[in-house]
mmCIF file of C-alpha atoms and ligand atoms in Angstrom:
data_model
loop_
_atom_site.group_PDB
_atom_site.id
_atom_site.type_symbol
_atom_site.label_atom_id
_atom_site.label_comp_id
_atom_site.label_asym_id
_atom_site.label_seq_id
_atom_site.Cartn_x
_atom_site.Cartn_y
_atom_site.Cartn_z
ATOM 1 C CA ALA A 204 -31.490 -65.048 11.266
ATOM 2 C CA LYS A 205 -32.699 -62.110 14.075
ATOM 3 C CA SER A 206 -29.617 -59.414 14.260
ATOM 4 C CA ALA A 207 -29.956 -56.650 12.073
ATOM 5 C CA GLY A 208 -33.704 -55.131 13.893
ATOM 6 C CA GLY A 209 -35.850 -53.035 11.807
ATOM 7 C CA ASN A 210 -37.008 -53.377 8.520
ATOM 8 C CA ARG A 211 -35.209 -56.438 7.766
ATOM 9 C CA PHE A 212 -38.511 -58.425 7.104
ATOM 10 C CA GLU A 213 -39.675 -55.400 4.889
ATOM 11 C CA HIS A 214 -40.893 -56.762 1.085
ATOM 12 C CA ALA A 215 -42.201 -53.906 -1.191
ATOM 13 C CA ASP A 216 -43.695 -56.231 -3.167
ATOM 14 C CA ALA A 217 -46.516 -57.750 -1.694
ATOM 15 C CA GLU A 218 -47.950 -60.293 -4.521
ATOM 16 C CA ALA A 219 -44.232 -61.627 -4.345
ATOM 17 C CA ASP A 220 -45.353 -61.955 -0.290
ATOM 18 C CA ALA A 221 -48.203 -64.361 -1.102
ATOM 19 C CA ARG A 222 -46.145 -66.025 -3.575
ATOM 20 C CA ALA A 223 -43.188 -66.690 -1.209
ATOM 21 C CA ILE A 224 -46.225 -67.790 1.581
ATOM 22 C CA THR A 225 -47.501 -70.100 -0.862
ATOM 23 C CA ARG A 226 -44.518 -71.619 -1.281
ATOM 24 C CA HIS A 227 -43.091 -72.289 1.920
ATOM 25 C CA GLY A 228 -46.028 -72.966 2.753
ATOM 26 C CA LEU A 229 -46.210 -70.933 5.720
ATOM 27 C CA THR A 230 -50.402 -71.186 4.908
ATOM 28 C CA THR A 231 -50.768 -74.806 6.770
ATOM 29 C CA SER A 232 -47.829 -74.056 9.474
ATOM 30 C CA LEU A 233 -49.692 -70.598 10.384
ATOM 31 C CA PRO A 234 -52.708 -71.736 12.101
ATOM 32 C CA THR A 235 -50.830 -73.782 14.447
ATOM 33 C CA ALA A 236 -48.296 -71.814 15.627
ATOM 34 C CA LEU A 237 -49.635 -69.707 18.090
ATOM 35 C CA GLU A 238 -50.171 -73.156 20.232
ATOM 36 C CA ARG A 239 -46.664 -73.766 19.363
ATOM 37 C CA GLY A 240 -45.092 -70.692 21.196
ATOM 38 C CA GLU A 241 -43.354 -69.307 18.072
ATOM 39 C CA PHE A 242 -44.414 -65.752 18.332
ATOM 40 C CA PHE A 243 -42.555 -63.194 20.096
ATOM 41 C CA ILE A 244 -42.549 -59.622 20.482
ATOM 42 C CA GLU A 245 -40.477 -56.965 19.977
ATOM 43 C CA TYR A 246 -40.363 -53.387 21.383
ATOM 44 C CA GLN A 247 -39.237 -50.148 19.533
ATOM 45 C CA PRO A 248 -39.316 -47.258 21.967
ATOM 46 C CA LEU A 249 -41.098 -43.801 21.667
ATOM 47 C CA VAL A 250 -39.428 -40.517 22.674
ATOM 48 C CA HIS A 251 -40.138 -37.315 23.110
ATOM 49 C CA LEU A 252 -38.641 -34.911 20.903
ATOM 50 C CA ALA A 253 -37.872 -32.159 22.937
ATOM 51 C CA ASP A 254 -35.689 -33.930 25.230
ATOM 52 C CA GLY A 255 -35.025 -37.349 24.275
ATOM 53 C CA THR A 256 -36.425 -39.054 27.038
ATOM 54 C CA VAL A 257 -38.760 -42.295 26.477
ATOM 55 C CA HIS A 258 -42.694 -42.005 26.286
ATOM 56 C CA GLY A 259 -43.579 -45.840 25.571
ATOM 57 C CA ALA A 260 -42.934 -48.715 23.355
ATOM 58 C CA GLU A 261 -44.795 -50.354 20.269
ATOM 59 C CA ALA A 262 -45.167 -54.010 20.580
ATOM 60 C CA LEU A 263 -44.027 -55.143 17.106
ATOM 61 C CA VAL A 264 -44.942 -59.245 16.563
ATOM 62 C CA ARG A 265 -42.476 -61.722 14.797
ATOM 63 C CA TRP A 266 -43.230 -65.636 13.888
ATOM 64 C CA SER A 267 -39.747 -67.889 15.014
ATOM 65 C CA HIS A 268 -40.793 -70.197 11.708
ATOM 66 C CA PRO A 269 -39.254 -73.590 12.554
ATOM 67 C CA THR A 270 -38.208 -74.124 9.208
ATOM 68 C CA HIS A 271 -37.924 -69.817 7.152
ATOM 69 C CA GLY A 272 -36.180 -68.663 10.478
ATOM 70 C CA VAL A 273 -37.637 -65.447 12.150
ATOM 71 C CA LEU A 274 -40.399 -63.976 9.366
ATOM 72 C CA GLY A 275 -41.930 -60.451 10.088
ATOM 73 C CA PRO A 276 -45.427 -59.144 10.436
ATOM 74 C CA ASP A 277 -45.379 -58.153 6.278
ATOM 75 C CA ARG A 278 -45.201 -61.910 6.139
ATOM 76 C CA PHE A 279 -48.082 -63.123 8.148
ATOM 77 C CA ILE A 280 -50.371 -60.472 9.471
ATOM 78 C CA PRO A 281 -52.144 -60.349 5.725
ATOM 79 C CA LEU A 282 -52.671 -64.351 6.161
ATOM 80 C CA ALA A 283 -53.758 -64.224 9.604
ATOM 81 C CA GLU A 284 -56.336 -61.732 8.791
ATOM 82 C CA HIS A 285 -57.933 -63.964 5.694
ATOM 83 C CA THR A 286 -57.605 -66.938 8.067
ATOM 84 C CA GLY A 287 -59.038 -65.384 11.122
ATOM 85 C CA LEU A 288 -56.090 -66.323 13.721
ATOM 86 C CA ILE A 289 -55.384 -62.512 13.663
ATOM 87 C CA VAL A 290 -58.021 -62.320 17.014
ATOM 88 C CA PRO A 291 -56.241 -64.711 18.936
ATOM 89 C CA LEU A 292 -53.014 -63.703 18.025
ATOM 90 C CA GLY A 293 -54.167 -60.075 18.339
ATOM 91 C CA ARG A 294 -55.291 -61.042 21.790
ATOM 92 C CA TRP A 295 -51.960 -62.642 22.574
ATOM 93 C CA VAL A 296 -50.144 -59.717 21.510
ATOM 94 C CA LEU A 297 -52.391 -57.464 23.635
ATOM 95 C CA GLU A 298 -52.193 -59.589 26.643
ATOM 96 C CA GLN A 299 -47.807 -60.010 26.606
ATOM 97 C CA SER A 300 -47.505 -56.479 25.655
ATOM 98 C CA VAL A 301 -49.787 -55.087 28.905
ATOM 99 C CA ARG A 302 -47.968 -57.573 31.172
ATOM 100 C CA GLN A 303 -44.627 -55.829 29.575
ATOM 101 C CA ALA A 304 -45.541 -53.023 30.414
ATOM 102 C CA ARG A 305 -46.386 -53.822 33.794
ATOM 103 C CA ALA A 306 -43.421 -55.167 34.412
ATOM 104 C CA TRP A 307 -41.541 -52.494 33.602
ATOM 105 C CA GLN A 308 -43.774 -49.944 35.766
ATOM 106 C CA GLU A 309 -43.244 -52.274 38.493
ATOM 107 C CA GLU A 310 -39.091 -51.784 37.941
ATOM 108 C CA LEU A 311 -40.065 -48.295 37.764
ATOM 109 C CA ALA A 312 -41.624 -48.187 41.311
ATOM 110 C CA ALA A 313 -38.486 -50.113 42.529
ATOM 111 C CA GLY A 314 -37.000 -47.830 41.288
ATOM 112 C CA THR A 315 -34.525 -49.712 38.802
ATOM 113 C CA PHE A 316 -35.270 -48.233 35.488
ATOM 114 C CA GLY A 317 -36.460 -44.712 34.234
ATOM 115 C CA GLY A 318 -39.654 -44.758 32.595
ATOM 116 C CA PRO A 319 -42.315 -43.871 32.180
ATOM 117 C CA LEU A 320 -43.981 -46.491 30.298
ATOM 118 C CA ARG A 321 -47.111 -46.550 28.003
ATOM 119 C CA ILE A 322 -47.485 -49.808 25.420
ATOM 120 C CA ASN A 323 -48.892 -49.296 22.116
ATOM 121 C CA VAL A 324 -50.553 -52.284 20.191
ATOM 122 C CA ASN A 325 -51.423 -52.419 16.713
ATOM 123 C CA LEU A 326 -54.944 -53.383 16.020
ATOM 124 C CA SER A 327 -56.000 -55.170 12.518
ATOM 125 C CA PRO A 328 -59.618 -54.338 10.953
ATOM 126 C CA ALA A 329 -60.359 -57.873 11.633
ATOM 127 C CA GLN A 330 -60.000 -56.703 15.173
ATOM 128 C CA LEU A 331 -62.062 -53.997 15.423
ATOM 129 C CA HIS A 332 -64.803 -55.782 13.710
ATOM 130 C CA HIS A 333 -64.695 -58.295 16.294
ATOM 131 C CA PRO A 334 -67.541 -57.967 18.923
ATOM 132 C CA GLY A 335 -65.284 -58.889 21.850
ATOM 133 C CA LEU A 336 -62.503 -56.753 21.849
ATOM 134 C CA VAL A 337 -63.401 -53.887 23.949
ATOM 135 C CA ALA A 338 -64.384 -56.630 26.941
ATOM 136 C CA ASP A 339 -60.858 -58.937 26.120
ATOM 137 C CA THR A 340 -59.383 -55.374 26.202
ATOM 138 C CA VAL A 341 -60.408 -54.482 29.350
ATOM 139 C CA GLU A 342 -60.461 -58.210 30.738
ATOM 140 C CA VAL A 343 -56.951 -58.092 30.077
ATOM 141 C CA LEU A 344 -56.333 -54.627 31.773
ATOM 142 C CA GLU A 345 -58.420 -55.656 34.991
ATOM 143 C CA ARG A 346 -56.613 -58.710 35.236
ATOM 144 C CA VAL A 347 -52.966 -58.110 34.712
ATOM 145 C CA GLY A 348 -53.184 -54.620 36.544
ATOM 146 C CA LEU A 349 -52.134 -52.003 34.255
ATOM 147 C CA GLU A 350 -54.512 -48.351 33.962
ATOM 148 C CA PRO A 351 -56.561 -48.038 30.797
ATOM 149 C CA GLY A 352 -54.406 -44.960 30.489
ATOM 150 C CA SER A 353 -50.913 -47.197 29.399
ATOM 151 C CA LEU A 354 -52.296 -48.187 26.900
ATOM 152 C CA CYS A 355 -52.670 -47.011 23.062
ATOM 153 C CA LEU A 356 -54.138 -48.684 20.355
ATOM 154 C CA GLU A 357 -52.987 -47.915 16.641
ATOM 155 C CA VAL A 358 -55.730 -48.116 14.054
ATOM 156 C CA THR A 359 -54.487 -47.404 10.070
ATOM 157 C CA GLU A 360 -55.741 -44.577 9.340
ATOM 158 C CA SER A 361 -57.429 -46.252 5.963
ATOM 159 C CA ALA A 362 -59.375 -48.881 8.368
ATOM 160 C CA LEU A 363 -61.075 -45.970 9.366
ATOM 161 C CA ILE A 364 -61.754 -44.703 6.343
ATOM 162 C CA GLY A 365 -65.977 -44.279 5.649
ATOM 163 C CA ALA A 366 -66.591 -46.287 9.579
ATOM 164 C CA ASP A 367 -69.475 -46.092 10.749
ATOM 165 C CA GLU A 368 -70.665 -45.674 13.851
ATOM 166 C CA ASP A 369 -71.238 -49.158 14.341
ATOM 167 C CA LEU A 370 -67.336 -49.469 13.560
ATOM 168 C CA LEU A 371 -66.536 -46.652 16.086
ATOM 169 C CA LYS A 372 -68.287 -47.847 19.284
ATOM 170 C CA PRO A 373 -65.943 -50.019 20.678
ATOM 171 C CA LEU A 374 -63.123 -47.343 19.822
ATOM 172 C CA ARG A 375 -65.238 -44.862 21.309
ATOM 173 C CA GLN A 376 -66.168 -46.889 24.471
ATOM 174 C CA LEU A 377 -62.345 -47.671 25.349
ATOM 175 C CA ALA A 378 -61.268 -43.883 24.373
ATOM 176 C CA GLU A 379 -63.883 -43.038 27.315
ATOM 177 C CA MET A 380 -61.797 -45.662 29.713
ATOM 178 C CA GLY A 381 -59.062 -43.426 28.913
ATOM 179 C CA VAL A 382 -57.338 -45.283 26.171
ATOM 180 C CA ASP A 383 -55.373 -43.978 23.921
ATOM 181 C CA ILE A 384 -56.160 -44.219 20.128
ATOM 182 C CA ALA A 385 -53.535 -43.301 17.874
ATOM 183 C CA LEU A 386 -54.370 -43.247 13.774
ATOM 184 C CA ASP A 387 -51.187 -45.051 12.477
ATOM 185 C CA ASP A 388 -49.676 -44.754 8.965
ATOM 186 C CA PHE A 389 -51.685 -40.949 8.664
ATOM 187 C CA GLY A 390 -51.332 -38.860 5.663
ATOM 188 C CA THR A 391 -51.609 -41.871 3.467
ATOM 189 C CA GLY A 392 -55.701 -42.369 3.448
ATOM 190 C CA TYR A 393 -56.501 -39.420 1.664
ATOM 191 C CA SER A 394 -59.012 -39.282 4.876
ATOM 192 C CA ASN A 395 -61.498 -36.269 5.229
ATOM 193 C CA LEU A 396 -59.849 -33.851 7.821
ATOM 194 C CA ALA A 397 -62.441 -32.428 9.065
ATOM 195 C CA ASN A 398 -63.720 -35.925 9.322
ATOM 196 C CA LEU A 399 -60.805 -36.393 12.571
ATOM 197 C CA ARG A 400 -63.226 -34.324 15.223
ATOM 198 C CA ARG A 401 -66.069 -37.804 14.866
ATOM 199 C CA LEU A 402 -62.955 -40.016 15.596
ATOM 200 C CA PRO A 403 -61.688 -41.120 18.987
ATOM 201 C CA VAL A 404 -58.271 -40.620 18.764
ATOM 202 C CA SER A 405 -55.987 -39.223 20.813
ATOM 203 C CA VAL A 406 -52.846 -39.772 18.532
ATOM 204 C CA LEU A 407 -51.615 -39.073 15.009
ATOM 205 C CA LYS A 408 -49.258 -41.658 13.728
ATOM 206 C CA LEU A 409 -47.463 -39.212 10.834
ATOM 207 C CA ASP A 410 -46.767 -42.166 8.179
ATOM 208 C CA ARG A 411 -42.897 -42.604 7.388
ATOM 209 C CA SER A 412 -42.732 -41.008 3.699
ATOM 210 C CA PHE A 413 -43.392 -37.438 5.418
ATOM 211 C CA THR A 414 -39.719 -38.269 7.665
ATOM 212 C CA GLN A 415 -38.157 -39.444 4.320
ATOM 213 C CA GLY A 416 -39.659 -35.442 2.911
ATOM 214 C CA MET A 417 -37.349 -34.306 6.087
ATOM 215 C CA GLN A 418 -33.444 -36.081 4.942
ATOM 216 C CA GLN A 419 -32.227 -33.398 3.107
ATOM 217 C CA HIS A 420 -31.575 -30.599 4.774
ATOM 218 C CA PRO A 421 -32.938 -27.756 3.952
ATOM 219 C CA ALA A 422 -36.203 -30.686 4.370
ATOM 220 C CA ASP A 423 -38.917 -30.704 1.207
ATOM 221 C CA PRO A 424 -40.785 -27.316 1.448
ATOM 222 C CA VAL A 425 -44.046 -29.204 0.442
ATOM 223 C CA ASP A 426 -43.686 -31.696 2.499
ATOM 224 C CA ILE A 427 -43.209 -29.175 5.226
ATOM 225 C CA LYS A 428 -46.120 -27.486 4.379
ATOM 226 C CA ILE A 429 -48.008 -30.206 4.552
ATOM 227 C CA VAL A 430 -45.962 -31.154 8.041
ATOM 228 C CA GLU A 431 -46.873 -27.968 9.473
ATOM 229 C CA GLY A 432 -50.519 -28.271 7.993
ATOM 230 C CA ILE A 433 -51.247 -31.319 10.166
ATOM 231 C CA VAL A 434 -49.117 -30.636 13.435
ATOM 232 C CA SER A 435 -51.283 -27.101 13.939
ATOM 233 C CA LEU A 436 -54.761 -29.233 12.894
ATOM 234 C CA ALA A 437 -53.825 -32.056 15.291
ATOM 235 C CA HIS A 438 -52.924 -29.496 18.229
ATOM 236 C CA SER A 439 -56.037 -27.437 17.544
ATOM 237 C CA LEU A 440 -57.863 -30.936 18.352
ATOM 238 C CA GLU A 441 -55.852 -31.221 20.937
ATOM 239 C CA LEU A 442 -53.983 -34.656 19.539
ATOM 240 C CA ALA A 443 -50.595 -35.601 19.969
ATOM 241 C CA VAL A 444 -48.372 -35.946 16.875
ATOM 242 C CA THR A 445 -46.679 -39.485 16.533
ATOM 243 C CA VAL A 446 -43.630 -39.568 13.657
ATOM 244 C CA GLU A 447 -42.108 -42.514 12.462
ATOM 245 C CA GLY A 448 -39.058 -43.969 10.380
ATOM 246 C CA VAL A 449 -36.844 -41.386 12.183
ATOM 247 C CA GLU A 450 -33.508 -42.753 11.365
ATOM 248 C CA THR A 451 -31.026 -40.088 11.173
ATOM 249 C CA GLY A 452 -30.840 -36.861 13.332
ATOM 250 C CA THR A 453 -31.357 -34.218 10.282
ATOM 251 C CA GLN A 454 -34.921 -35.648 10.232
ATOM 252 C CA ALA A 455 -35.250 -35.447 14.122
ATOM 253 C CA GLU A 456 -34.276 -31.826 14.292
ATOM 254 C CA HIS A 457 -36.912 -30.627 11.653
ATOM 255 C CA LEU A 458 -39.765 -32.730 12.701
ATOM 256 C CA ARG A 459 -38.935 -31.614 16.327
ATOM 257 C CA MET A 460 -39.050 -27.637 14.779
ATOM 258 C CA LEU A 461 -42.328 -28.345 13.535
ATOM 259 C CA GLY A 462 -43.634 -29.368 16.986
ATOM 260 C CA CYS A 463 -44.134 -33.163 16.663
ATOM 261 C CA ASP A 464 -44.265 -34.392 20.179
ATOM 262 C CA THR A 465 -43.143 -38.026 19.804
ATOM 263 C CA ALA A 466 -40.812 -40.139 17.409
ATOM 264 C CA GLN A 467 -39.886 -43.934 17.084
ATOM 265 C CA GLY A 468 -36.938 -44.976 14.417
ATOM 266 C CA TRP A 469 -33.978 -46.534 13.765
ATOM 267 C CA TYR A 470 -32.477 -43.061 14.983
ATOM 268 C CA TYR A 471 -33.254 -44.108 18.512
ATOM 269 C CA ALA A 472 -33.346 -47.960 18.454
ATOM 270 C CA ARG A 473 -34.457 -50.537 16.394
ATOM 271 C CA PRO A 474 -37.176 -52.920 17.531
ATOM 272 C CA GLY A 475 -35.874 -55.444 20.200
ATOM 273 C CA PRO A 476 -36.317 -57.333 23.532
ATOM 274 C CA PRO A 477 -38.003 -56.042 26.197
ATOM 275 C CA GLU A 478 -34.451 -55.340 27.739
ATOM 276 C CA MET A 479 -33.154 -52.734 25.465
ATOM 277 C CA LEU A 480 -36.024 -50.512 27.075
ATOM 278 C CA HIS A 481 -33.847 -50.607 30.114
ATOM 279 C CA THR A 482 -30.403 -48.902 29.245
ATOM 280 C CA LEU A 483 -31.939 -46.449 26.922
ATOM 281 C CA SER A 484 -34.376 -45.424 29.209
ATOM 282 C CA LEU A 485 -31.629 -45.133 31.775
ATOM 283 C CA ALA A 486 -29.313 -42.955 30.040
ATOM 284 C CA ASP A 487 -31.968 -40.478 29.058
ATOM 285 C CA ALA A 488 -33.214 -40.169 32.108
ATOM 286 C CA VAL A 489 -29.533 -38.733 33.680
HETATM 287 P P1 C2E B 136 -46.292 -50.464 11.697
HETATM 288 O O1 C2E B 136 -47.496 -50.099 12.621
HETATM 289 O O2 C2E B 136 -46.065 -49.133 10.770
HETATM 290 O O3 C2E B 136 -45.055 -49.926 12.461
HETATM 291 C C1 C2E B 136 -43.954 -49.570 11.994
HETATM 292 C C2 C2E B 136 -42.620 -50.768 10.961
HETATM 293 O O4 C2E B 136 -41.727 -49.660 10.741
HETATM 294 C C3 C2E B 136 -42.177 -51.280 11.947
HETATM 295 O O5 C2E B 136 -42.293 -53.060 10.535
HETATM 296 C C4 C2E B 136 -40.867 -51.019 12.035
HETATM 297 O O6 C2E B 136 -39.687 -52.434 12.714
HETATM 298 C C5 C2E B 136 -40.610 -50.180 11.274
HETATM 299 N N1 C2E B 136 -39.403 -48.978 11.847
HETATM 300 C C6 C2E B 136 -39.433 -48.832 13.092
HETATM 301 N N2 C2E B 136 -38.273 -47.422 12.388
HETATM 302 C C7 C2E B 136 -38.287 -47.613 11.424
HETATM 303 C C8 C2E B 136 -36.991 -46.722 10.463
HETATM 304 O O7 C2E B 136 -36.599 -45.854 11.472
HETATM 305 N N3 C2E B 136 -37.455 -46.959 9.883
HETATM 306 C C9 C2E B 136 -37.636 -47.490 8.680
HETATM 307 N N4 C2E B 136 -37.789 -48.103 7.744
HETATM 308 N N5 C2E B 136 -38.652 -48.349 9.295
HETATM 309 C C10 C2E B 136 -39.108 -48.740 10.709
HETATM 310 P P2 C2E B 136 -42.592 -53.811 11.096
HETATM 311 O O8 C2E B 136 -42.108 -54.788 12.370
HETATM 312 O O9 C2E B 136 -42.160 -54.979 10.080
HETATM 313 O O10 C2E B 136 -43.814 -54.087 10.766
HETATM 314 C C11 C2E B 136 -44.897 -54.151 9.926
HETATM 315 C C12 C2E B 136 -46.211 -53.537 10.131
HETATM 316 O O11 C2E B 136 -46.896 -54.972 11.103
HETATM 317 C C13 C2E B 136 -46.351 -52.198 10.901
HETATM 318 O O12 C2E B 136 -46.781 -51.235 10.585
HETATM 319 C C14 C2E B 136 -47.688 -53.300 11.517
HETATM 320 O O13 C2E B 136 -48.456 -52.382 11.094
HETATM 321 C C15 C2E B 136 -47.933 -55.119 11.614
HETATM 322 N N6 C2E B 136 -47.981 -55.026 12.794
HETATM 323 C C16 C2E B 136 -46.722 -55.268 14.148
HETATM 324 N N7 C2E B 136 -47.175 -55.882 14.424
HETATM 325 C C17 C2E B 136 -48.603 -56.683 14.608
HETATM 326 C C18 C2E B 136 -49.700 -56.757 15.262
HETATM 327 O O14 C2E B 136 -49.231 -57.225 16.890
HETATM 328 N N8 C2E B 136 -50.419 -56.609 15.074
HETATM 329 C C19 C2E B 136 -51.115 -56.134 14.007
HETATM 330 N N9 C2E B 136 -52.289 -56.595 13.662
HETATM 331 N N10 C2E B 136 -50.521 -56.450 13.252
HETATM 332 C C20 C2E B 136 -48.804 -55.582 13.217
HETATM 333 CA CA1 CA B 137 -47.945 -49.035 13.966
HETATM 334 CA CA1 CA B 138 -47.325 -46.556 10.939
HETATM 335 CA CA1 CA B 139 -47.235 -48.947 8.481
#
């Protein structure tokens, strides 16, 4: 059942996951889950490290399976990628998220909410390769009436390693329209740092493993050096740095001191329903 939040779905062993998927027959129920309305989205706030105010939220999809309960994305995104469902599912997530961001902004304008609110949406490699990405995104933004600058698309570093100009072109077009592109799980993909200059990204999302190195006091000296280096490089390229997986005040304080800009993690809030953002933002706005 859905209650604890966060990484209750996370499985260390991908192979065991693959076996579980086959065993539970998720393969047969996934293709029609979208039309049955079984997916839903939880939102996790991103906060400014400097003062704890809300910067935006990341949309994280879940599958409410009729017999297996709530399944996390690690359980079905790989399968959705494999079957091609990820394209319509990704489009659905984008539309829901853009609508939610628009709704928050309307509440903000009405003075019932302490925004400002931006929305982060994950893009899988298959969506990047899909020719309709730019047109679909533009269409949704226009129809819903959300500024492109309120949307951030997250692409993993590994999806862009060795990417040629054909793959980068749609991202470049979106970036030129004002959509932010974030490099997710940054620091795990062994990408050439000099390569960053040719990617149309405006945000680096430091992988959770660096946050874990900030748990002790004093923090891991090697991780400190690495994060210092990444932050200084990012800022010199005018990229913002987001950290994820912040679970304690110690981590938050180290990462703030190191100059990271925004943060996300259980320390601030677990992923939850959109209403959760209200209480959080109002509390922080004071
Ligand atoms: P991600 O993009 O790296 O998302 C962050 C993950 O870290 C989320 O797991 C989130 O719940 C979890 N998390 C947040 N705060 C903490 C914390 O303080 N500690 C720990 N240990 N974990 C934390 P989740 O929701 O299970 O999502 C897993 C992955 O599934 C995401 O990783 C993302 O790659 C993918 N995903 C989620 N939603 C979508 C989607 O709509 N489309 C696509 N293509 N992928 C998605
Ligand atoms: Ca992400
Ligand atoms: Ca990430
Ligand atoms: Ca991840």
